[in-house]
Short mmCIF file of C-alpha atoms in Angstrom, two decimals:
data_model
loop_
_atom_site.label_atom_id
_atom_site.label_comp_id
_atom_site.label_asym_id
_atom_site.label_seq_id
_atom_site.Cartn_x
_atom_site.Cartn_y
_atom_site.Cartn_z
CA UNK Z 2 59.84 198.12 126.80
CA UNK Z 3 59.81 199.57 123.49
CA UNK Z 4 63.19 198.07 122.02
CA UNK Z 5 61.43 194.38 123.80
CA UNK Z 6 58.37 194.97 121.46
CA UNK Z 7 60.57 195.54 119.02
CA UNK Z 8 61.93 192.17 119.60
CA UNK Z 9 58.94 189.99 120.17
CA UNK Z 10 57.67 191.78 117.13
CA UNK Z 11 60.49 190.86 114.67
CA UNK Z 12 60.36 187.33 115.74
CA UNK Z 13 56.20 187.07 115.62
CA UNK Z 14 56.45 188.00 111.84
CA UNK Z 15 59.34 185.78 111.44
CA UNK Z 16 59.47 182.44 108.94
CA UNK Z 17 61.45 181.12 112.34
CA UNK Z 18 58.75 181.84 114.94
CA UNK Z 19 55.96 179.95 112.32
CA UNK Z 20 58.98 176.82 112.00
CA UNK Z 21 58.96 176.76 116.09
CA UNK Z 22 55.10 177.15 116.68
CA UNK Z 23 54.24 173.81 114.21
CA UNK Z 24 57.30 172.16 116.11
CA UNK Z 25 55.88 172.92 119.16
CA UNK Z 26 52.32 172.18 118.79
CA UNK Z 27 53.16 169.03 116.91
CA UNK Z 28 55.49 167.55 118.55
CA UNK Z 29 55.32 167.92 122.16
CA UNK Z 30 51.64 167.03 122.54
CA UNK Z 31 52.11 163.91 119.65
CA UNK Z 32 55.42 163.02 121.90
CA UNK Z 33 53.75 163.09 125.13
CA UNK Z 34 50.61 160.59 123.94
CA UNK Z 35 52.11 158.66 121.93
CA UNK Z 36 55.08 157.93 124.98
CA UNK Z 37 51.88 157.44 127.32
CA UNK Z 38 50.88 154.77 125.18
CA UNK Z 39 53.94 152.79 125.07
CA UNK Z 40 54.05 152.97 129.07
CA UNK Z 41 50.77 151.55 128.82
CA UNK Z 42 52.01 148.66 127.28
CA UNK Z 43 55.42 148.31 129.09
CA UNK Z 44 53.22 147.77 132.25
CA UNK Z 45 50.96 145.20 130.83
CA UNK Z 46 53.99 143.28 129.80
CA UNK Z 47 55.00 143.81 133.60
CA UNK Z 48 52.07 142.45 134.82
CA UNK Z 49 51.97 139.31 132.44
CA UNK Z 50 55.52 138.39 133.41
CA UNK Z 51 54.97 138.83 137.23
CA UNK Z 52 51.74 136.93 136.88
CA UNK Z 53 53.42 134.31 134.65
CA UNK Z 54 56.30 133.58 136.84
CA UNK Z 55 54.04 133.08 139.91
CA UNK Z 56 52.30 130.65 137.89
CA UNK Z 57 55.16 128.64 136.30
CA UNK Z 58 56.61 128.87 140.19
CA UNK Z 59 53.57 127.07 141.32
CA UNK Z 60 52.72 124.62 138.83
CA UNK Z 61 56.33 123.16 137.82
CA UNK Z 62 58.67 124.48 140.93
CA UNK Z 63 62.69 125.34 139.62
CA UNK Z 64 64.88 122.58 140.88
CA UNK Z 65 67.35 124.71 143.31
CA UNK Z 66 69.75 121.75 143.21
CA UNK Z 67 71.01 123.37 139.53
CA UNK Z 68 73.08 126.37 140.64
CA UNK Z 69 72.18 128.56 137.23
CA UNK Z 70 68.77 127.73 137.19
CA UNK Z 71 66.59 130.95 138.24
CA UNK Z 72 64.49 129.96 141.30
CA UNK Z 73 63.12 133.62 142.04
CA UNK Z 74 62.51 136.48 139.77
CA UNK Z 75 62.46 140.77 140.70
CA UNK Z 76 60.86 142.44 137.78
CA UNK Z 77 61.49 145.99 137.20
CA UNK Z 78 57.61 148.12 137.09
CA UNK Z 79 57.96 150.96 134.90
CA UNK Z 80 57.10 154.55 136.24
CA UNK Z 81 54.81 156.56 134.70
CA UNK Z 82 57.29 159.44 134.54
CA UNK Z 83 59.25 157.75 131.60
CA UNK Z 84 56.53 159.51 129.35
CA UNK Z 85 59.01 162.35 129.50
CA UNK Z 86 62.34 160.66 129.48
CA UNK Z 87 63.17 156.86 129.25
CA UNK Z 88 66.31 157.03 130.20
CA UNK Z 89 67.78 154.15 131.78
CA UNK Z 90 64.64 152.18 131.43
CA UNK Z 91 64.98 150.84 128.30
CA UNK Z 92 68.31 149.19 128.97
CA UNK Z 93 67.75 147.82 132.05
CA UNK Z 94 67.45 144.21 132.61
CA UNK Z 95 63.11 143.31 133.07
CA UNK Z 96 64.30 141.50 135.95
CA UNK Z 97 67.02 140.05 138.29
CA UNK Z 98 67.04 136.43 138.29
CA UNK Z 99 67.78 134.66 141.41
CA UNK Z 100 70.34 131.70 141.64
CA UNK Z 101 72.55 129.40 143.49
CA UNK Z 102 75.77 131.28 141.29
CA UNK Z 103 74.58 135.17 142.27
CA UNK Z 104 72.29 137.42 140.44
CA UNK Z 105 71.31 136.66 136.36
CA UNK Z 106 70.22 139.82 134.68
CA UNK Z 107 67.04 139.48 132.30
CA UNK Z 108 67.16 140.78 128.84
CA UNK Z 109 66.69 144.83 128.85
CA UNK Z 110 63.69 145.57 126.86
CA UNK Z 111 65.26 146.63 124.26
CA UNK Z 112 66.05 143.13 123.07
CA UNK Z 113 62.39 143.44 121.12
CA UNK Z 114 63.17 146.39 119.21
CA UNK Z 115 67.18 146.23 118.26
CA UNK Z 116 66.39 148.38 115.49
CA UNK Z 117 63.80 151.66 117.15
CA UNK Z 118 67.28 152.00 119.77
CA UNK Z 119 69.46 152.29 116.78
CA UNK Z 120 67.14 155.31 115.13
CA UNK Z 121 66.88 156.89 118.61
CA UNK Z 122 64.58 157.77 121.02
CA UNK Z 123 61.98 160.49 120.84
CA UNK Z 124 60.42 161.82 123.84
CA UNK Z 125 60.46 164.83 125.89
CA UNK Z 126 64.21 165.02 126.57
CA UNK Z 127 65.37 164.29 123.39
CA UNK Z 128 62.99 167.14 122.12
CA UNK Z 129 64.38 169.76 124.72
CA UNK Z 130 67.54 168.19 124.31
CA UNK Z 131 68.39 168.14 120.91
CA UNK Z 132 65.55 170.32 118.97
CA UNK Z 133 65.22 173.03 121.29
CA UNK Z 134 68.81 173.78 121.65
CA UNK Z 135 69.29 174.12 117.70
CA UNK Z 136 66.47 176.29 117.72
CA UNK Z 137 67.42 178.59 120.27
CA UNK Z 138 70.56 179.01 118.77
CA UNK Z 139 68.85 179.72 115.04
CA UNK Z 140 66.66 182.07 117.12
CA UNK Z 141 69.46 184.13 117.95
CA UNK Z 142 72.91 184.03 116.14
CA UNK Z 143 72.05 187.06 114.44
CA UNK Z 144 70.66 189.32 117.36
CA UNK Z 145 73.77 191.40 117.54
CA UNK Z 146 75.71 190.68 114.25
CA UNK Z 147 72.71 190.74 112.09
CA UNK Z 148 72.06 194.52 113.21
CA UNK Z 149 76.34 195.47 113.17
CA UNK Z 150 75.92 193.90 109.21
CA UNK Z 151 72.50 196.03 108.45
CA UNK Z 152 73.81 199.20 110.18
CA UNK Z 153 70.60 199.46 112.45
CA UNK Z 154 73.32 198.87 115.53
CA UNK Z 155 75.10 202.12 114.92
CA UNK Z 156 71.94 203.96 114.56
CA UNK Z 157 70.30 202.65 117.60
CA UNK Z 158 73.21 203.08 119.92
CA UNK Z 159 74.04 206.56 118.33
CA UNK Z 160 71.02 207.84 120.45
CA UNK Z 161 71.10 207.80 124.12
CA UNK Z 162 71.00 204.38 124.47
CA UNK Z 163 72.82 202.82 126.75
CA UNK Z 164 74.02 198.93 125.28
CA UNK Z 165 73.03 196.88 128.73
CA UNK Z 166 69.64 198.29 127.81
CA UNK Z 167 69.74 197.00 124.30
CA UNK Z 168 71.07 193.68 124.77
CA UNK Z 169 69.20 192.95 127.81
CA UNK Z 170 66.04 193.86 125.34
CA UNK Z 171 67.48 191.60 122.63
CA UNK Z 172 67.75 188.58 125.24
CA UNK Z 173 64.22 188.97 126.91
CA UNK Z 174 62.08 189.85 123.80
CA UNK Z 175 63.31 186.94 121.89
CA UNK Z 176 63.70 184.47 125.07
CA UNK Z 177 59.64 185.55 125.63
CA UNK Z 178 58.83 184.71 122.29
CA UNK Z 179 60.72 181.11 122.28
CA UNK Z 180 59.20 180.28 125.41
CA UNK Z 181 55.26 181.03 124.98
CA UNK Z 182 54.51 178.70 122.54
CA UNK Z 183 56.85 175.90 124.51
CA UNK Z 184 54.67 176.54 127.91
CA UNK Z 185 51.47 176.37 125.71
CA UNK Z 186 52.54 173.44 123.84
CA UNK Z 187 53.62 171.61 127.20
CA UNK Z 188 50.12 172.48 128.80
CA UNK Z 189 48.56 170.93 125.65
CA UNK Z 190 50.69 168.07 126.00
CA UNK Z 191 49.81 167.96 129.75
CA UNK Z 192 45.93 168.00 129.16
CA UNK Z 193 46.08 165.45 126.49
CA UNK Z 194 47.74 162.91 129.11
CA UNK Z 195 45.45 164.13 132.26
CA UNK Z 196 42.88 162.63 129.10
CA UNK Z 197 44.40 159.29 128.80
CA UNK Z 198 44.97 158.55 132.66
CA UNK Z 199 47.82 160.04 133.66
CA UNK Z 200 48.00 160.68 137.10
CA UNK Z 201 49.35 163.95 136.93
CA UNK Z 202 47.21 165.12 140.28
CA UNK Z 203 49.20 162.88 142.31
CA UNK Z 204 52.02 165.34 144.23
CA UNK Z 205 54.72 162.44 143.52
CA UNK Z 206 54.02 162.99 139.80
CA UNK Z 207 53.00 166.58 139.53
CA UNK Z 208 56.32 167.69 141.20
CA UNK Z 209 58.73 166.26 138.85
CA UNK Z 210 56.58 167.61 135.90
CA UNK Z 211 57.11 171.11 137.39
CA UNK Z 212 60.82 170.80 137.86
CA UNK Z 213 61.41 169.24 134.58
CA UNK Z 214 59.49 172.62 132.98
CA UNK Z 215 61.76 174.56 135.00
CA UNK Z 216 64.90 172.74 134.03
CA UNK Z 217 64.16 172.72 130.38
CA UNK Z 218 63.29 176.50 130.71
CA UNK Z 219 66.33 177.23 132.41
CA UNK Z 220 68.36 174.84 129.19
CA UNK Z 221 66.37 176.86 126.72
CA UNK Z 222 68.41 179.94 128.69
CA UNK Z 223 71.83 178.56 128.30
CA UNK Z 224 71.57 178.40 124.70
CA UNK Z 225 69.81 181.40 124.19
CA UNK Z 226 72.56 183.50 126.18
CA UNK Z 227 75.13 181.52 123.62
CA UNK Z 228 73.61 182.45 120.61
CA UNK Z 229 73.86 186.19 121.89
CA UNK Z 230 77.68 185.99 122.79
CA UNK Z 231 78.20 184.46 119.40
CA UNK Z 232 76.15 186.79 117.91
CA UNK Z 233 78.24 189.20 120.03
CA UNK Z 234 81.52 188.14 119.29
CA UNK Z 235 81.26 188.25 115.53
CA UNK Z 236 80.49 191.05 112.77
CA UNK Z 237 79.01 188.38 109.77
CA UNK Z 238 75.85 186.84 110.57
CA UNK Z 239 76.35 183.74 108.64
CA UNK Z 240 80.00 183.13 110.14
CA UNK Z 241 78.03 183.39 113.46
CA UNK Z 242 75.07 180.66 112.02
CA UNK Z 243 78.17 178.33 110.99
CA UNK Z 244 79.93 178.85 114.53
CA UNK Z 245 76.68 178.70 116.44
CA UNK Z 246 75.72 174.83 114.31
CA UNK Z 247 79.52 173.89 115.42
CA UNK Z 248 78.95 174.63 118.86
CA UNK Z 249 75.72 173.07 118.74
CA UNK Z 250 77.11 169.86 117.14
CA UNK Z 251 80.07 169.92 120.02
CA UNK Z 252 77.69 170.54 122.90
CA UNK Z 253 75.06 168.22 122.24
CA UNK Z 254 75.87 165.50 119.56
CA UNK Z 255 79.16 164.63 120.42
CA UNK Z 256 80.44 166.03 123.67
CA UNK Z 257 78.19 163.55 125.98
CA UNK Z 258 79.28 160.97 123.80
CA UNK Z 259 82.82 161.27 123.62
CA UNK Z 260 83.09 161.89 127.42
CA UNK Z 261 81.86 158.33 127.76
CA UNK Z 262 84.18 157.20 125.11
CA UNK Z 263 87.39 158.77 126.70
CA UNK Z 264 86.39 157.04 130.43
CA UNK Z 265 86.36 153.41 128.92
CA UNK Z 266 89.52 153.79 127.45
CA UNK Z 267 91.01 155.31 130.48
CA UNK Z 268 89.25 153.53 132.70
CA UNK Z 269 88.38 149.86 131.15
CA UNK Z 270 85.83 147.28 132.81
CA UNK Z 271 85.24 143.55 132.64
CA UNK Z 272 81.50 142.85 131.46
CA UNK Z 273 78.69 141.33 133.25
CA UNK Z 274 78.91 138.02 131.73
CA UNK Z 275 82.88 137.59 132.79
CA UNK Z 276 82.01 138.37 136.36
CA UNK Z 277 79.22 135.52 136.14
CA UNK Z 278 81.19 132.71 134.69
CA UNK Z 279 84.13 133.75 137.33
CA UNK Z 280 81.93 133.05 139.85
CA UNK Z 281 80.32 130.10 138.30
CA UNK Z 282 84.07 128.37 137.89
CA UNK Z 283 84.28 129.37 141.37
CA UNK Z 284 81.46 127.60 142.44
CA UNK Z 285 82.41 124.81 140.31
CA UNK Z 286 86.28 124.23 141.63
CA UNK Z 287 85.07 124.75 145.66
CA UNK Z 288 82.29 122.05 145.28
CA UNK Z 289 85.05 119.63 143.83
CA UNK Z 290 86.73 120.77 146.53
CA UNK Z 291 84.08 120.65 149.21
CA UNK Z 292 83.25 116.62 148.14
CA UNK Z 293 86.94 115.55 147.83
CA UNK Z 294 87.14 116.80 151.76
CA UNK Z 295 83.60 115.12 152.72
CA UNK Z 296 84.36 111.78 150.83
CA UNK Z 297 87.53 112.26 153.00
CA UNK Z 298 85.65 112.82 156.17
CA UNK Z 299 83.35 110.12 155.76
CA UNK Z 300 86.05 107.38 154.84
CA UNK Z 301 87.47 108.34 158.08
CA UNK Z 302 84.28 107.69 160.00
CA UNK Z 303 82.96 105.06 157.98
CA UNK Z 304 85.81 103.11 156.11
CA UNK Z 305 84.94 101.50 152.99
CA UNK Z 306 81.07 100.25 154.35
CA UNK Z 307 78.27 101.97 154.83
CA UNK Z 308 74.89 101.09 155.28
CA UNK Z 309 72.41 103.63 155.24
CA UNK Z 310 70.67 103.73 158.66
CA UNK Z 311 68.61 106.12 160.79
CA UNK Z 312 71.87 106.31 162.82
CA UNK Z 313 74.42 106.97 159.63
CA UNK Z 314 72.26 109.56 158.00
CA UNK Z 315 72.42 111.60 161.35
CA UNK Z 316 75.71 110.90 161.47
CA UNK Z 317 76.53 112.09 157.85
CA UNK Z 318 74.39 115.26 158.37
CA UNK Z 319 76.29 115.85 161.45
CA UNK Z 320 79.72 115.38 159.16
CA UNK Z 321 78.31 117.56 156.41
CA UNK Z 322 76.89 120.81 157.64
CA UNK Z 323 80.53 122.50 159.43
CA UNK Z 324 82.02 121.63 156.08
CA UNK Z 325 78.65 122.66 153.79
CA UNK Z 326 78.98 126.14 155.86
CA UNK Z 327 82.59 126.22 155.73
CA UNK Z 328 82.73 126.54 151.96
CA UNK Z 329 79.29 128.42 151.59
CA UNK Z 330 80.97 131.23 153.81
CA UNK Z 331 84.28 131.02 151.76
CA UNK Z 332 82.16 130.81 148.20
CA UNK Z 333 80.60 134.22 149.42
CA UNK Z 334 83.09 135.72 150.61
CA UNK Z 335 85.18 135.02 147.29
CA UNK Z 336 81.97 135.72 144.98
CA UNK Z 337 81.39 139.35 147.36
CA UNK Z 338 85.24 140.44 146.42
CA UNK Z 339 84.52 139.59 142.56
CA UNK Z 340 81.52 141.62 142.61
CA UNK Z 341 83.50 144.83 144.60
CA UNK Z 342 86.26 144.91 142.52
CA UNK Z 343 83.56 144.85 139.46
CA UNK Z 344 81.65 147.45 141.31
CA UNK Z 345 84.73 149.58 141.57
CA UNK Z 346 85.49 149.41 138.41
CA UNK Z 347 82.10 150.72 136.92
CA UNK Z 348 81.88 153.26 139.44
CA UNK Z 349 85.20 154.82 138.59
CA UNK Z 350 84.60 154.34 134.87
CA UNK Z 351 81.05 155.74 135.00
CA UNK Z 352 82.37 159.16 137.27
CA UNK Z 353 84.87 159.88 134.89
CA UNK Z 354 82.51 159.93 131.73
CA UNK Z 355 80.29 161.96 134.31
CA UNK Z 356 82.68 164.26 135.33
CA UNK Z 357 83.77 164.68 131.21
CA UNK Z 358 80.63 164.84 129.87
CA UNK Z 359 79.54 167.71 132.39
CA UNK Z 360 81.91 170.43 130.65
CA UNK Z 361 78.50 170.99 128.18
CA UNK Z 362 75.23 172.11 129.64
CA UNK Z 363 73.35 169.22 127.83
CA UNK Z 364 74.85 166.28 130.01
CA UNK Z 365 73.49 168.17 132.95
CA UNK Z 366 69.59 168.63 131.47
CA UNK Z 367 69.73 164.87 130.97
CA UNK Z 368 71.19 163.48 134.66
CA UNK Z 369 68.79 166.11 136.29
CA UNK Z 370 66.05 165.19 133.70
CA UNK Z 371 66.29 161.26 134.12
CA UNK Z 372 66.21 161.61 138.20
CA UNK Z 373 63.33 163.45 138.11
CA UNK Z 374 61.36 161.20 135.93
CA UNK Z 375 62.83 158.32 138.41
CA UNK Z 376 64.57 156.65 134.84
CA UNK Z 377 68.33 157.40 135.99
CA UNK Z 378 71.16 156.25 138.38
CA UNK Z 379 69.06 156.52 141.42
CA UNK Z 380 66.53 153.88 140.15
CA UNK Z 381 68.84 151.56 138.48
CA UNK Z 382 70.61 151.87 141.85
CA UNK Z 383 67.26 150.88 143.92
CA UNK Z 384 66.30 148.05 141.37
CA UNK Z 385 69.94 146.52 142.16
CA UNK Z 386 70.28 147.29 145.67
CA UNK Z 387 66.64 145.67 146.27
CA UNK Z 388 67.74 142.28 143.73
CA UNK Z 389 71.20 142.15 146.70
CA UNK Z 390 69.46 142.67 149.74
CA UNK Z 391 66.69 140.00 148.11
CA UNK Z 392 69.61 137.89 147.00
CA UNK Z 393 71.09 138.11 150.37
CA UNK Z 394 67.55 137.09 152.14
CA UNK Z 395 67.60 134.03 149.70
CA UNK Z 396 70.94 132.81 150.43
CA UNK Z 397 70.50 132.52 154.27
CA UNK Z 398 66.41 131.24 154.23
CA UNK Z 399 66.88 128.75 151.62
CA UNK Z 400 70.10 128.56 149.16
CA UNK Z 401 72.09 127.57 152.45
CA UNK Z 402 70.54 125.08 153.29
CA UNK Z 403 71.31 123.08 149.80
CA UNK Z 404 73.79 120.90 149.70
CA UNK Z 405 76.24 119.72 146.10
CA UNK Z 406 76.69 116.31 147.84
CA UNK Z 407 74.94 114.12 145.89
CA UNK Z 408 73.50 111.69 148.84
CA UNK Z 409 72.52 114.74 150.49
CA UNK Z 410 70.90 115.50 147.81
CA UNK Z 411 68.70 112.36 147.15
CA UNK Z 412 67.82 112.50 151.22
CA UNK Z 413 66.51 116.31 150.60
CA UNK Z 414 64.24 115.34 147.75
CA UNK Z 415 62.94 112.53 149.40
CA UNK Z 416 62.24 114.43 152.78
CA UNK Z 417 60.56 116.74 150.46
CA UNK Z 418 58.31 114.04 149.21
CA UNK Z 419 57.47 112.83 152.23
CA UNK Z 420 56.47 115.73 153.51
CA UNK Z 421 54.48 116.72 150.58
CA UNK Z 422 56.96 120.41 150.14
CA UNK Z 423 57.21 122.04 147.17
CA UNK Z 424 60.24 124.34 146.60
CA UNK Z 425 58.03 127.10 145.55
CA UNK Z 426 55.96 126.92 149.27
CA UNK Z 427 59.87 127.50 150.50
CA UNK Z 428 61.47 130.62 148.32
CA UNK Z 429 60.24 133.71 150.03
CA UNK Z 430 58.38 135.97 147.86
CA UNK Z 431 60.41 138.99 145.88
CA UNK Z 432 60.27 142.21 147.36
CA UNK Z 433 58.44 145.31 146.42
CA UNK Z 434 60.31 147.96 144.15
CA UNK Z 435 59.75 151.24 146.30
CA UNK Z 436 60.17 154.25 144.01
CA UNK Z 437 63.40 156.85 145.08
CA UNK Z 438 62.31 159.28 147.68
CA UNK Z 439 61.57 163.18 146.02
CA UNK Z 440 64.18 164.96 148.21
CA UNK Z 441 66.99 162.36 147.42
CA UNK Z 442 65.91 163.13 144.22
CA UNK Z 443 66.55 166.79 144.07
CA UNK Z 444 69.37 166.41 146.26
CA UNK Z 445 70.72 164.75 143.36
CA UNK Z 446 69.92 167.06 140.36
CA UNK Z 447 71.15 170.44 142.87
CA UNK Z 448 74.37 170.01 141.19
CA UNK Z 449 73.26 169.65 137.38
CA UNK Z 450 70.61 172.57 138.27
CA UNK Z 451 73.63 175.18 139.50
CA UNK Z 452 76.00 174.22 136.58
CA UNK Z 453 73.05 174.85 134.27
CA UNK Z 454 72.23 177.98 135.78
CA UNK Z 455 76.28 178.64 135.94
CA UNK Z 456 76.82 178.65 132.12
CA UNK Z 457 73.55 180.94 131.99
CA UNK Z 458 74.98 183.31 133.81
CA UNK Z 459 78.62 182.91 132.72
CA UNK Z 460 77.35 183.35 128.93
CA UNK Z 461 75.52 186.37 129.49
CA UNK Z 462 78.43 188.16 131.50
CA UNK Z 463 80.45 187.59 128.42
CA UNK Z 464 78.38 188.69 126.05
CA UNK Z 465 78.12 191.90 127.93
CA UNK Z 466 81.52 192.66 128.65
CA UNK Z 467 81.97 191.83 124.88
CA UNK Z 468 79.16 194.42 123.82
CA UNK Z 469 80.73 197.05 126.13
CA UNK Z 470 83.97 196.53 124.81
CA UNK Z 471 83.25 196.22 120.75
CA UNK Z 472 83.85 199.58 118.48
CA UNK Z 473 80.57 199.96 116.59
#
């Protein structure tokens, strides 16, 4: 207990300790409104668009008969957990547009503000993240080889001391003092939202708060036990500052980065707009296709006159709809291999940058950060799974039952008019966006949590067995 007051002492009167307290009090709190703030306004935007495409639906209904024109829209609601991370958010489409040719993706929001994504994002994460890390490191690159260069480590271990007892004392004391003013900063931060309307009392919310404090406590860990090994490992304690910035630089700047990098040259995809005009020249050569074998049919039946009757039109609807199916069956069936293969292909690219980017502790705070605050994989994979299985709902209600023959075409609109239809009355409604379930949730950051707590724990037994095994 003495050598820990010791510790906590010689940070308190520290110029570092004074650096970290502003940072904390400043940022964090200023972070956490001023993210609140811009949620705020992401769901008003929400709420115009849905609103606005109800109304434009109503008022001037899309003509279905165009197979790119959007006759349904699924908008993506923000959460209120992106106050602590956007993550995947921001580049997500705003909605999935629904058409005769598949799913059109909406611009992501970040089309309005090129220029604030090429600066960077700063919220929680990126404060834990990036910040944090450098500071635990600053906090304690010298804990060993500061002492070994002063010559207080000789005299302190010359007395019965044993050295589990003084590192241990060196890693508590200082992780104590990093962490108070973080937890009182985060409270702060936490009040001031309670203030503005965040519905932190809601157990959905309130949970992933908690286990993001955890997590980022846990990441504050990591780099404090590699700061000690480093420390640990070397007798200067600016050779240990410059090795602990490298490792910093390697772990968090470009590591996450260039795991990403590495998969899409290994593992190279097609983009979204090739996979859209594929299927849009596919749609294109099967209706040629589809009318030279109807304009067959009907010569067949009819010859070269035809009168249009009561008794022909049931006749040519009668002709039509085997072949209409026939070719809407083949068109998905053709458009559904496109999109697996396409699939495949981002799934394999995307679990090798995963499985690359893992090797640093920081690629594991932000995957087990972003599901938390519902902003990662899980939700972009609800928001697409919902825009398919709303897709598929479309295509057998309504999309099937439009035909590109043109005469079939004319009768359709005129049967509409007669009956007084509008299109709009006919397209079901877009689903609800449910929000991913908690326990899939933590199912999901389990493995990001245990390699976290892995390089804790490998760190410090390093460190140790390098203390024991170091002539001082």
């Amino acid at each position: 207990m003495t050598l820990i007051q010791k510790e906590i002492m010689h940070h308190i009167l520290s110029v570092r300790f004074v650096a970290l307290l502003l940072m904390c009090l400043l940022l964090i709190p200023l972070t956490f409104s001023i993210s609140y703030r811009k949620y705020n306004q992401s769901l008003t935007d929400y709420q115009e668009s849905v609103n606005r495409a109800r109304a434009e639906a109503k008022e001037n209904p899309p003509d279905a008969q165009h197979p790119n024109i959007e006759v349904s829209k699924l908008f993506l609601k923000p959460t209120p957990l992106s106050v602590f991370a956007n993550g995947l958010e921001e580049v997500l489409p705003t909605h999935l547009g629904m058409t005769r040719n598949g799913i059109r993706t909406g611009s992501p929001a970040l089309a309005q503000a090129p220029l604030a994504y090429v600066l960077g994002n700063l919220d929680f994460l990126f404060i834990v993240g990036t910040v944090f890390s450098l500071l635990a490191l600053l906090f304690t690159f010298d804990a060993v080889a500061g002492e070994r260069e002063a010559g207080t480590l000789r005299i302190n271990l010359s007395n019965s001391l044993p050295r589990d007892v003084f590192l241990w004392s060196k890693l508590i004391g200082g992780y104590i003092v990093f962490v108070v003013p973080f937890l009182v900063s985060f409270l702060l931060g936490l009040l001031i939202l309670v203030g503005q309307g965040f519905p932190l009392g809601e157990f959905g919310v309130a949970a992933p708060v908690f286990g993001l404090m955890l997590i980022s406590l846990l990441y504050i860990a990591v780099f404090f036990t590699m700061g000690v090994l480093i420390s640990t490992c070397l007798d200067n304690a600016k050779t240990a500052l410059i090795v602990a910035f490298t490792f910093w630089v390697l772990a968090v700047l470009i590591a996450p980065r260039g795991a990403f990098v590495i998969a899409k040259l290994v593992a190279p995809t097609r983009t979204q707009q090739t996979i859209y005009m594929e299927k849009t020249a596919l749609r294109n050569n099967l209706a040629k296709e589809k009318q030279g074998q109807l304009n067959k049919k009907i010569l067949e039946v009819f010859g070269t006159k035809l009168a249009i009757t009561p008794e022909t039109e049931k006749t040519l609807n009668e002709i039509r709809k085997p072949i209409n199916e026939e070719f809407r069956l083949k068109f998905q069936n053709q458009a559904n291999k496109i999109d697996k293969d396409y699939q495949r292909e981002k799934d394999r690219q995307e679990q090798m940058g995963e499985m690359l980017s893992r090797l640093v502790p920081t690629s594991s705070l932000i995957y087990s950060a972003i599901n938390l605050t519902q902003t990662g994989k899980l939700k972009r994979d609800l928001y697409f799974q919902t825009g398919e299985r709303y897709y598929k709902q479309l295509d057998d209600s309504y999309f099937s039952e439009i035909s590109d023959d043109a005469m079939a075409q004319v009768q359709q609109i005129m049967d509409r008019q007669m009956n007084n239809l509008s299109e709009a009355e006919e397209i079901p409604p877009p689903p609800s966006l449910t929000e991913p379930d908690l326990s899939e949730t933590l199912r999901r950051s389990a493995v990001d949590v245990l390699l976290l707590g892995f390089f804790a724990l490998a760190f410090t037994v390093v460190a140790f067995l390098k203390f024991f095994r170091s002539d001082i």
